[in-house]
Amino acid sequence: MRWLTDTPALPDETAARAAIQSRITAWWNAFERDHARINALFSGNRDPEADLARRMETEFDLPSWMQTHLSSIHDGIYWEFGPAIRQPGHRLAITAEDDLALRPLISAILEAAPKLPGWEFYPERIAESAEQVRLTVEARTSAPFGVVGIAFVPGEWGRIDARIQITEELAADTELADEQAWLTLLTLLGEHATFDWFGYFDLFTEGDDFMELDAAQSHWHALQAERRVAIAPVPRQTRDDQTGCGVYELNPDAADDYPKRRDLLVGIYTRQELVDPLVRERDFHSPRLLPAGHLLCYLKIDGSEGLDDSEFADRGEIEDAVTQVLEASGYGIVCGGGTGLRYSYIDLILNDWRAAVPLLRQRLQQGRINPRSWLLFADAALDKEWIGIYDHTPSPPREEAQQGCDA
């Protein structure tokens, strides 16, 4: 389901979106009606040692209530309550966790949130203090907290990796150690930072370069800022972005159709740091590798019927036309492309995709390009978004299971 690129919308999408929007409205109506009962679970003149779980069972079954009302929107939505950050009161995080493609839906839900005194709403589980990290990890793993310190280091493709020191006792249980390490990172950094920027972690029981959690959290933010500052600017013209040109070959399996770039045989690039995570289908996040406001996108053009009815003789002429549009408007550049078993691809860096899209559609329509042509987004959070070159362009090929190809 598209939420950001739904114009022009297909008839079946319009009906499905209306149904979801109706459920979003029903959810917020229920929350506005019953939020006082939720308040009572977390506040009031009660014994501070009272068991919240018991109160939820005997006074107000919050998990069942959330399942009935919030989960009716989509079964991939999760939630968490906590204290408010900017005022006295409470907060509710509504999150898709690691299903990044649901983030546009989460945004649509939060945009419809009512203004309620003492309530804050967030699209993720936010970063917590070191003490709250300890409490959270112990509660979720039912085991003593065994993370001693963390050292963050630069990783591949703009990511940040972690070396994590743990106790000997925790190291004796490999599965528990991995679980505590991951929950520590997720709670210390917040969900979006972890899923968008974090790479890999390794566990150690000895070492002298580890930081306590509060210091490690500050170091993470400093290292993230350093990585952002080091990102190379995007030139206004494609010919000025040729410092890292190269060619890569893939070995796709033949199929009836191909989602994403699964049929790609030969590709060219001007920036290897962009193509590596894209080809390997590791969750791509443009802000890790491109200046603020820029997105890595690509045109996908069905070539199964040839270009006989088009003004373009080949992919190169299409690329030239796209380059002229982007350079004349200043909305981006061409940064690569490729040829597959069925589709041709033109990779773009756009600094204002909403403004660039009408110009690209107009030029490609004038060139009578195949109706099965789309603008797609590299970012994992935009995986379900797409823009057809024509109003009648069908949905692009999709699949549920993730498959790779040999590079």
Tab-separated table of C-alpha atoms in Angstrom:
chain	number	residue	atom	x	y	z
A	1	MET	CA	0.000	0.000	0.000
A	2	ARG	CA	1.348	3.404	-1.021
A	3	TRP	CA	0.986	6.400	1.279
A	4	LEU	CA	3.428	8.974	-0.114
A	5	THR	CA	3.185	8.342	-3.866
A	6	ASP	CA	-0.492	7.471	-4.275
A	7	THR	CA	-1.223	10.037	-6.990
A	8	PRO	CA	-2.316	8.950	-9.494
A	9	ALA	CA	-3.934	6.120	-7.566
A	10	LEU	CA	-5.218	2.865	-8.998
A	11	PRO	CA	-8.871	2.002	-8.255
A	12	ASP	CA	-8.081	-0.988	-6.018
A	13	GLU	CA	-5.574	1.106	-4.053
A	14	THR	CA	-8.135	3.848	-3.482
A	15	ALA	CA	-10.600	1.402	-1.945
A	16	ALA	CA	-7.977	-0.302	0.203
A	17	ARG	CA	-6.591	3.023	1.428
A	18	ALA	CA	-10.062	4.276	2.327
A	19	ALA	CA	-10.636	1.132	4.396
A	20	ILE	CA	-7.381	1.627	6.303
A	21	GLN	CA	-8.078	5.313	6.870
A	22	SER	CA	-11.457	4.350	8.299
A	23	ARG	CA	-9.724	1.976	10.747
A	24	ILE	CA	-7.237	4.722	11.678
A	25	THR	CA	-10.125	7.054	12.493
A	26	ALA	CA	-11.824	4.329	14.549
A	27	TRP	CA	-8.589	3.699	16.472
A	28	TRP	CA	-8.142	7.339	17.476
A	29	ASN	CA	-11.819	7.654	18.355
A	30	ALA	CA	-11.438	4.681	20.698
A	31	PHE	CA	-8.235	6.096	22.199
A	32	GLU	CA	-9.809	9.504	22.759
A	33	ARG	CA	-12.798	7.833	24.406
A	34	ASP	CA	-10.793	5.527	26.699
A	35	HIS	CA	-7.521	7.384	27.324
A	36	ALA	CA	-8.628	8.267	30.861
A	37	ARG	CA	-8.790	4.539	31.667
A	38	ILE	CA	-5.266	4.132	30.280
A	39	ASN	CA	-4.117	7.101	32.392
A	40	ALA	CA	-5.431	5.321	35.463
A	41	LEU	CA	-3.174	2.336	34.830
A	42	PHE	CA	-0.050	4.478	35.010
A	43	SER	CA	-0.971	7.144	37.572
A	44	GLY	CA	-3.166	7.974	40.566
A	45	ASN	CA	-3.035	7.390	44.319
A	46	ARG	CA	-1.799	3.846	44.236
A	47	ASP	CA	0.723	1.724	46.040
A	48	PRO	CA	3.928	2.367	44.018
A	49	GLU	CA	4.769	-1.324	44.368
A	50	ALA	CA	1.494	-2.414	42.784
A	51	ASP	CA	1.898	-4.853	39.933
A	52	LEU	CA	0.961	-3.125	36.671
A	53	ALA	CA	0.365	-6.465	34.944
A	54	ARG	CA	-2.161	-7.469	37.627
A	55	ARG	CA	-3.908	-4.107	37.370
A	56	MET	CA	-4.203	-4.478	33.606
A	57	GLU	CA	-5.811	-7.891	34.052
A	58	THR	CA	-8.245	-6.873	36.803
A	59	GLU	CA	-9.065	-3.243	35.939
A	60	PHE	CA	-8.462	-2.703	32.220
A	61	ASP	CA	-6.981	-5.285	29.860
A	62	LEU	CA	-4.771	-2.896	27.919
A	63	PRO	CA	-3.054	-5.490	25.667
A	64	SER	CA	-6.407	-6.872	24.523
A	65	TRP	CA	-7.761	-3.364	24.035
A	66	MET	CA	-4.760	-2.411	21.892
A	67	GLN	CA	-5.078	-5.637	19.923
A	68	THR	CA	-8.719	-4.887	19.194
A	69	HIS	CA	-8.291	-1.272	18.176
A	70	LEU	CA	-4.715	-0.589	17.016
A	71	SER	CA	-3.825	-3.949	15.512
A	72	SER	CA	-6.982	-3.811	13.392
A	73	ILE	CA	-5.178	-1.231	11.234
A	74	HIS	CA	-2.322	-3.621	10.376
A	75	ASP	CA	-1.024	-6.715	12.137
A	76	GLY	CA	2.582	-5.518	11.750
A	77	ILE	CA	2.099	-2.579	14.132
A	78	TYR	CA	3.540	-2.665	17.657
A	79	TRP	CA	3.194	-0.303	20.612
A	80	GLU	CA	4.802	0.739	23.861
A	81	PHE	CA	3.741	3.143	26.608
A	82	GLY	CA	6.128	5.220	28.712
A	83	PRO	CA	6.506	8.579	30.474
A	84	ALA	CA	6.139	11.737	28.383
A	85	ILE	CA	9.343	13.519	27.362
A	86	ARG	CA	8.303	17.178	26.946
A	87	GLN	CA	5.621	17.454	29.650
A	88	PRO	CA	4.158	15.604	32.640
A	89	GLY	CA	2.143	12.698	31.364
A	90	HIS	CA	2.528	9.666	29.142
A	91	ARG	CA	3.814	8.715	25.725
A	92	LEU	CA	2.726	6.086	23.240
A	93	ALA	CA	5.123	4.735	20.646
A	94	ILE	CA	3.424	3.231	17.579
A	95	THR	CA	6.048	1.379	15.601
A	96	ALA	CA	6.600	-1.089	12.789
A	97	GLU	CA	9.891	-2.176	14.424
A	98	ASP	CA	12.131	-3.633	11.702
A	99	ASP	CA	9.468	-3.631	8.960
A	100	LEU	CA	10.769	-0.334	7.618
A	101	ALA	CA	8.397	-0.264	4.652
A	102	LEU	CA	5.495	0.295	7.073
A	103	ARG	CA	6.899	3.626	8.258
A	104	PRO	CA	4.763	5.683	5.837
A	105	LEU	CA	1.678	3.978	7.325
A	106	ILE	CA	2.906	4.777	10.846
A	107	SER	CA	3.313	8.411	9.786
A	108	ALA	CA	-0.241	8.439	8.425
A	109	ILE	CA	-1.534	7.071	11.742
A	110	LEU	CA	0.311	9.679	13.813
A	111	GLU	CA	-0.732	12.532	11.531
A	112	ALA	CA	-4.326	11.742	12.518
A	113	ALA	CA	-3.595	11.736	16.278
A	114	PRO	CA	-5.800	13.998	18.411
A	115	LYS	CA	-4.345	16.675	20.701
A	116	LEU	CA	-4.752	15.277	24.210
A	117	PRO	CA	-3.360	16.990	27.342
A	118	GLY	CA	-0.552	14.963	28.903
A	119	TRP	CA	-0.061	12.676	25.905
A	120	GLU	CA	2.773	12.436	23.369
A	121	PHE	CA	2.913	10.099	20.370
A	122	TYR	CA	6.051	8.780	18.672
A	123	PRO	CA	6.776	6.671	15.551
A	124	GLU	CA	9.431	4.566	17.332
A	125	ARG	CA	10.688	3.369	20.662
A	126	ILE	CA	12.892	6.313	21.541
A	127	ALA	CA	16.416	6.271	22.994
A	128	GLU	CA	16.540	5.763	26.759
A	129	SER	CA	18.988	6.512	29.571
A	130	ALA	CA	21.570	3.966	30.684
A	131	GLU	CA	19.522	3.096	33.781
A	132	GLN	CA	16.365	2.590	31.737
A	133	VAL	CA	18.346	0.401	29.319
A	134	ARG	CA	19.335	-1.846	32.217
A	135	LEU	CA	15.764	-2.074	33.523
A	136	THR	CA	14.339	-2.770	30.070
A	137	VAL	CA	16.856	-5.460	29.152
A	138	GLU	CA	16.468	-7.248	32.489
A	139	ALA	CA	12.670	-7.142	32.204
A	140	ARG	CA	12.621	-8.492	28.647
A	141	THR	CA	15.217	-11.219	29.139
A	142	SER	CA	14.393	-12.165	32.769
A	143	ALA	CA	18.122	-12.226	33.477
A	144	PRO	CA	20.694	-9.965	35.178
A	145	PHE	CA	22.034	-7.228	32.905
A	146	GLY	CA	25.399	-8.382	31.567
A	147	VAL	CA	26.525	-5.595	29.210
A	148	VAL	CA	29.551	-3.811	30.664
A	149	GLY	CA	30.458	-1.285	27.943
A	150	ILE	CA	30.319	-0.436	24.241
A	151	ALA	CA	32.790	0.926	21.679
A	152	PHE	CA	31.227	2.231	18.468
A	153	VAL	CA	33.341	2.157	15.299
A	154	PRO	CA	32.726	3.108	11.626
A	155	GLY	CA	31.228	0.302	9.537
A	156	GLU	CA	30.513	-0.365	5.864
A	157	TRP	CA	28.271	1.807	3.675
A	158	GLY	CA	27.936	4.610	6.201
A	159	ARG	CA	26.853	2.320	9.025
A	160	ILE	CA	28.231	2.271	12.563
A	161	ASP	CA	29.277	-1.029	14.145
A	162	ALA	CA	29.711	-1.906	17.813
A	163	ARG	CA	32.161	-3.819	19.972
A	164	ILE	CA	30.298	-4.818	23.130
A	165	GLN	CA	31.877	-5.949	26.378
A	166	ILE	CA	29.848	-8.424	28.432
A	167	THR	CA	30.367	-10.354	31.662
A	168	GLU	CA	31.777	-13.870	31.735
A	169	GLU	CA	28.447	-15.069	33.128
A	170	LEU	CA	26.508	-13.650	30.185
A	171	ALA	CA	29.067	-14.949	27.677
A	172	ALA	CA	28.348	-18.495	28.873
A	173	ASP	CA	24.882	-18.283	27.273
A	174	THR	CA	25.431	-17.285	23.632
A	175	GLU	CA	21.756	-16.854	22.770
A	176	LEU	CA	21.062	-14.712	25.842
A	177	ALA	CA	24.219	-12.662	25.198
A	178	ASP	CA	23.103	-11.850	21.653
A	179	GLU	CA	19.615	-10.962	22.858
A	180	GLN	CA	20.873	-8.653	25.609
A	181	ALA	CA	23.387	-6.988	23.279
A	182	TRP	CA	20.728	-6.292	20.643
A	183	LEU	CA	18.158	-5.027	23.165
A	184	THR	CA	20.834	-2.793	24.712
A	185	LEU	CA	21.566	-1.176	21.355
A	186	LEU	CA	17.901	-0.847	20.439
A	187	THR	CA	17.010	0.804	23.755
A	188	LEU	CA	20.119	2.972	24.029
A	189	LEU	CA	19.930	4.332	20.467
A	190	GLY	CA	16.215	4.185	19.675
A	191	GLU	CA	14.632	2.140	16.909
A	192	HIS	CA	15.151	4.432	13.928
A	193	ALA	CA	18.830	5.051	14.662
A	194	THR	CA	19.435	1.333	15.183
A	195	PHE	CA	17.654	0.101	12.068
A	196	ASP	CA	18.817	2.961	9.815
A	197	TRP	CA	22.433	3.376	10.930
A	198	PHE	CA	23.607	0.362	12.886
A	199	GLY	CA	25.564	-2.436	11.184
A	200	TYR	CA	27.034	-5.330	13.158
A	201	PHE	CA	28.176	-6.074	16.700
A	202	ASP	CA	30.831	-8.348	18.165
A	203	LEU	CA	30.980	-9.499	21.781
A	204	PHE	CA	34.034	-9.470	24.078
A	205	THR	CA	34.693	-10.205	27.734
A	206	GLU	CA	37.970	-8.260	27.948
A	207	GLY	CA	39.336	-4.964	26.672
A	208	ASP	CA	40.093	-1.434	27.806
A	209	ASP	CA	38.527	0.722	25.067
A	210	PHE	CA	34.882	0.250	26.043
A	211	MET	CA	32.709	3.117	27.281
A	212	GLU	CA	29.966	3.062	29.860
A	213	LEU	CA	26.519	3.311	28.286
A	214	ASP	CA	25.941	7.044	28.827
A	215	ALA	CA	29.321	7.892	27.306
A	216	ALA	CA	28.802	5.399	24.490
A	217	GLN	CA	25.457	7.008	23.651
A	218	SER	CA	27.152	10.413	23.334
A	219	HIS	CA	29.928	8.895	21.233
A	220	TRP	CA	27.333	7.364	18.904
A	221	HIS	CA	25.826	10.784	18.216
A	222	ALA	CA	29.279	12.312	17.646
A	223	LEU	CA	30.292	9.515	15.273
A	224	GLN	CA	26.987	9.805	13.414
A	225	ALA	CA	27.560	13.546	12.993
A	226	GLU	CA	31.105	12.917	11.716
A	227	ARG	CA	29.795	10.481	9.115
A	228	ARG	CA	27.196	12.982	7.938
A	229	VAL	CA	29.800	15.757	7.592
A	230	ALA	CA	32.053	13.457	5.552
A	231	ILE	CA	29.374	12.740	2.914
A	232	ALA	CA	30.433	14.033	-0.490
A	233	PRO	CA	28.217	16.735	-2.014
A	234	VAL	CA	26.133	15.931	-5.095
A	235	PRO	CA	27.137	17.988	-8.163
A	236	ARG	CA	24.559	19.678	-10.355
A	237	GLN	CA	25.738	17.868	-13.481
A	238	THR	CA	26.167	14.152	-14.082
A	239	ARG	CA	29.501	14.553	-15.828
A	240	ASP	CA	30.925	16.085	-12.634
A	241	ASP	CA	30.137	12.941	-10.626
A	242	GLN	CA	32.519	10.483	-12.266
A	243	THR	CA	35.115	10.010	-9.503
A	244	GLY	CA	34.177	6.432	-8.660
A	245	CYS	CA	32.919	5.015	-11.963
A	246	GLY	CA	32.803	1.285	-12.448
A	247	VAL	CA	30.967	-1.674	-13.937
A	248	TYR	CA	29.511	-4.704	-12.148
A	249	GLU	CA	28.011	-7.942	-13.412
A	250	LEU	CA	25.352	-10.147	-11.823
A	251	ASN	CA	24.009	-13.619	-12.477
A	252	PRO	CA	20.205	-13.519	-12.121
A	253	ASP	CA	17.953	-16.528	-12.504
A	254	ALA	CA	15.400	-16.462	-15.291
A	255	ALA	CA	11.808	-15.864	-14.154
A	256	ASP	CA	8.437	-14.748	-15.500
A	257	ASP	CA	8.946	-11.324	-13.944
A	258	TYR	CA	11.377	-9.562	-11.625
A	259	PRO	CA	10.768	-7.369	-8.572
A	260	LYS	CA	13.177	-4.576	-7.700
A	261	ARG	CA	16.363	-5.100	-9.756
A	262	ARG	CA	16.426	-8.901	-9.677
A	263	ASP	CA	17.002	-9.349	-13.416
A	264	LEU	CA	20.010	-7.013	-13.583
A	265	LEU	CA	22.868	-8.400	-15.703
A	266	VAL	CA	25.274	-5.471	-16.071
A	267	GLY	CA	25.312	-2.212	-14.174
A	268	ILE	CA	27.370	0.960	-14.181
A	269	TYR	CA	27.856	3.377	-11.308
A	270	THR	CA	29.532	6.631	-10.413
A	271	ARG	CA	29.567	5.978	-6.660
A	272	GLN	CA	30.387	2.493	-5.416
A	273	GLU	CA	29.242	3.288	-1.867
A	274	LEU	CA	25.716	3.626	-3.255
A	275	VAL	CA	25.577	0.558	-5.478
A	276	ASP	CA	27.042	-1.987	-3.017
A	277	PRO	CA	24.210	-1.906	-0.445
A	278	LEU	CA	21.638	-1.506	-3.229
A	279	VAL	CA	22.763	-4.623	-5.103
A	280	ARG	CA	23.163	-6.694	-1.955
A	281	GLU	CA	19.728	-5.548	-0.751
A	282	ARG	CA	20.858	-4.533	2.701
A	283	ASP	CA	18.419	-1.984	4.073
A	284	PHE	CA	19.318	1.196	2.227
A	285	HIS	CA	18.999	4.572	3.975
A	286	SER	CA	19.837	7.606	1.837
A	287	PRO	CA	20.820	9.905	4.772
A	288	ARG	CA	23.738	7.549	5.552
A	289	LEU	CA	25.336	8.132	2.161
A	290	LEU	CA	23.820	11.263	0.616
A	291	PRO	CA	23.459	14.890	1.745
A	292	ALA	CA	20.333	15.836	3.665
A	293	GLY	CA	17.212	15.908	1.513
A	294	HIS	CA	18.624	13.668	-1.239
A	295	LEU	CA	17.193	10.276	-2.197
A	296	LEU	CA	18.584	7.451	-4.299
A	297	CYS	CA	15.895	6.404	-6.794
A	298	TYR	CA	15.806	4.523	-10.069
A	299	LEU	CA	13.726	4.303	-13.205
A	300	LYS	CA	12.696	0.773	-14.138
A	301	ILE	CA	11.649	0.372	-17.781
A	302	ASP	CA	10.143	-2.767	-19.321
A	303	GLY	CA	12.081	-3.618	-22.478
A	304	SER	CA	10.411	-6.940	-23.265
A	305	GLU	CA	8.556	-5.407	-26.236
A	306	GLY	CA	11.475	-3.313	-27.484
A	307	LEU	CA	11.410	0.426	-28.204
A	308	ASP	CA	9.893	0.384	-31.705
A	309	ASP	CA	6.981	2.626	-30.674
A	310	SER	CA	9.206	5.018	-28.720
A	311	GLU	CA	11.249	8.000	-29.849
A	312	PHE	CA	14.188	6.485	-27.974
A	313	ALA	CA	16.468	4.011	-29.728
A	314	ASP	CA	18.019	2.548	-26.574
A	315	ARG	CA	18.550	3.012	-22.842
A	316	GLY	CA	21.326	5.508	-23.513
A	317	GLU	CA	18.937	7.893	-25.265
A	318	ILE	CA	16.441	7.581	-22.422
A	319	GLU	CA	19.237	8.366	-19.973
A	320	ASP	CA	20.235	11.421	-22.000
A	321	ALA	CA	16.664	12.724	-21.926
A	322	VAL	CA	16.412	12.166	-18.171
A	323	THR	CA	19.764	13.883	-17.639
A	324	GLN	CA	18.589	16.934	-19.579
A	325	VAL	CA	15.430	17.184	-17.468
A	326	LEU	CA	17.245	16.907	-14.153
A	327	GLU	CA	20.127	19.207	-15.002
A	328	ALA	CA	17.837	21.885	-16.459
A	329	SER	CA	15.617	21.820	-13.359
A	330	GLY	CA	18.377	21.327	-10.798
A	331	TYR	CA	16.421	18.537	-9.115
A	332	GLY	CA	19.098	15.851	-9.370
A	333	ILE	CA	21.508	13.857	-11.492
A	334	VAL	CA	21.867	10.454	-13.133
A	335	CYS	CA	24.344	8.348	-11.131
A	336	GLY	CA	24.306	4.995	-12.925
A	337	GLY	CA	22.107	2.401	-14.535
A	338	GLY	CA	22.043	-1.029	-16.021
A	339	THR	CA	20.487	-3.643	-18.279
A	340	GLY	CA	18.655	-6.754	-17.149
A	341	LEU	CA	16.998	-9.805	-18.612
A	342	ARG	CA	13.775	-7.828	-19.075
A	343	TYR	CA	14.190	-4.316	-17.662
A	344	SER	CA	16.501	-1.349	-18.100
A	345	TYR	CA	17.482	0.814	-15.145
A	346	ILE	CA	18.554	4.430	-14.717
A	347	ASP	CA	19.804	5.373	-11.239
A	348	LEU	CA	19.053	8.869	-9.954
A	349	ILE	CA	19.985	11.076	-7.025
A	350	LEU	CA	17.082	13.470	-6.463
A	351	ASN	CA	17.088	16.446	-4.107
A	352	ASP	CA	13.343	17.118	-4.527
A	353	TRP	CA	11.579	14.053	-5.829
A	354	ARG	CA	8.122	15.585	-5.575
A	355	ALA	CA	9.162	18.409	-7.916
A	356	ALA	CA	11.177	16.159	-10.243
A	357	VAL	CA	8.464	13.546	-10.778
A	358	PRO	CA	6.059	15.610	-12.948
A	359	LEU	CA	8.929	16.688	-15.207
A	360	LEU	CA	10.242	13.136	-15.600
A	361	ARG	CA	6.779	11.738	-16.290
A	362	GLN	CA	6.068	14.422	-18.873
A	363	ARG	CA	9.305	13.825	-20.775
A	364	LEU	CA	9.035	10.040	-20.743
A	365	GLN	CA	5.392	10.173	-21.806
A	366	GLN	CA	6.385	12.440	-24.679
A	367	GLY	CA	8.953	9.837	-25.658
A	368	ARG	CA	6.232	7.132	-25.658
A	369	ILE	CA	8.105	4.904	-23.258
A	370	ASN	CA	6.608	1.524	-22.298
A	371	PRO	CA	3.636	1.959	-19.909
A	372	ARG	CA	5.230	-0.608	-17.595
A	373	SER	CA	7.805	1.905	-16.366
A	374	TRP	CA	8.193	3.238	-12.838
A	375	LEU	CA	10.186	5.472	-10.555
A	376	LEU	CA	11.202	3.360	-7.546
A	377	PHE	CA	13.047	4.211	-4.337
A	378	ALA	CA	16.167	2.554	-2.949
A	379	ASP	CA	15.382	3.344	0.692
A	380	ALA	CA	13.969	0.415	2.665
A	381	ALA	CA	11.430	2.737	4.311
A	382	LEU	CA	10.053	3.557	0.841
A	383	ASP	CA	10.042	0.004	-0.467
A	384	LYS	CA	6.276	-0.044	-1.034
A	385	GLU	CA	6.202	3.375	-2.694
A	386	TRP	CA	6.325	3.753	-6.471
A	387	ILE	CA	5.282	6.179	-9.195
A	388	GLY	CA	3.993	5.048	-12.579
A	389	ILE	CA	5.136	6.973	-15.632
A	390	TYR	CA	1.533	6.992	-16.900
A	391	ASP	CA	-1.720	7.294	-14.974
A	392	HIS	CA	-2.628	3.797	-16.161
A	393	THR	CA	0.748	2.236	-15.330
A	394	PRO	CA	0.090	-0.946	-13.290
A	395	SER	CA	1.800	-1.798	-10.016
A	396	PRO	CA	5.430	-2.911	-10.375
A	397	PRO	CA	6.241	-6.588	-9.859
A	398	ARG	CA	6.498	-7.533	-6.179
A	399	GLU	CA	7.265	-10.556	-4.092
A	400	GLU	CA	7.070	-11.335	-0.412
A	401	ALA	CA	10.235	-13.397	0.037
A	402	GLN	CA	13.619	-11.716	-0.179
A	403	GLN	CA	16.002	-13.272	-2.655
A	404	GLY	CA	19.448	-12.217	-3.712
A	405	CYS	CA	21.665	-12.826	-6.703
A	406	ASP	CA	25.331	-13.648	-7.020
A	407	ALA	CA	27.563	-10.600	-7.454
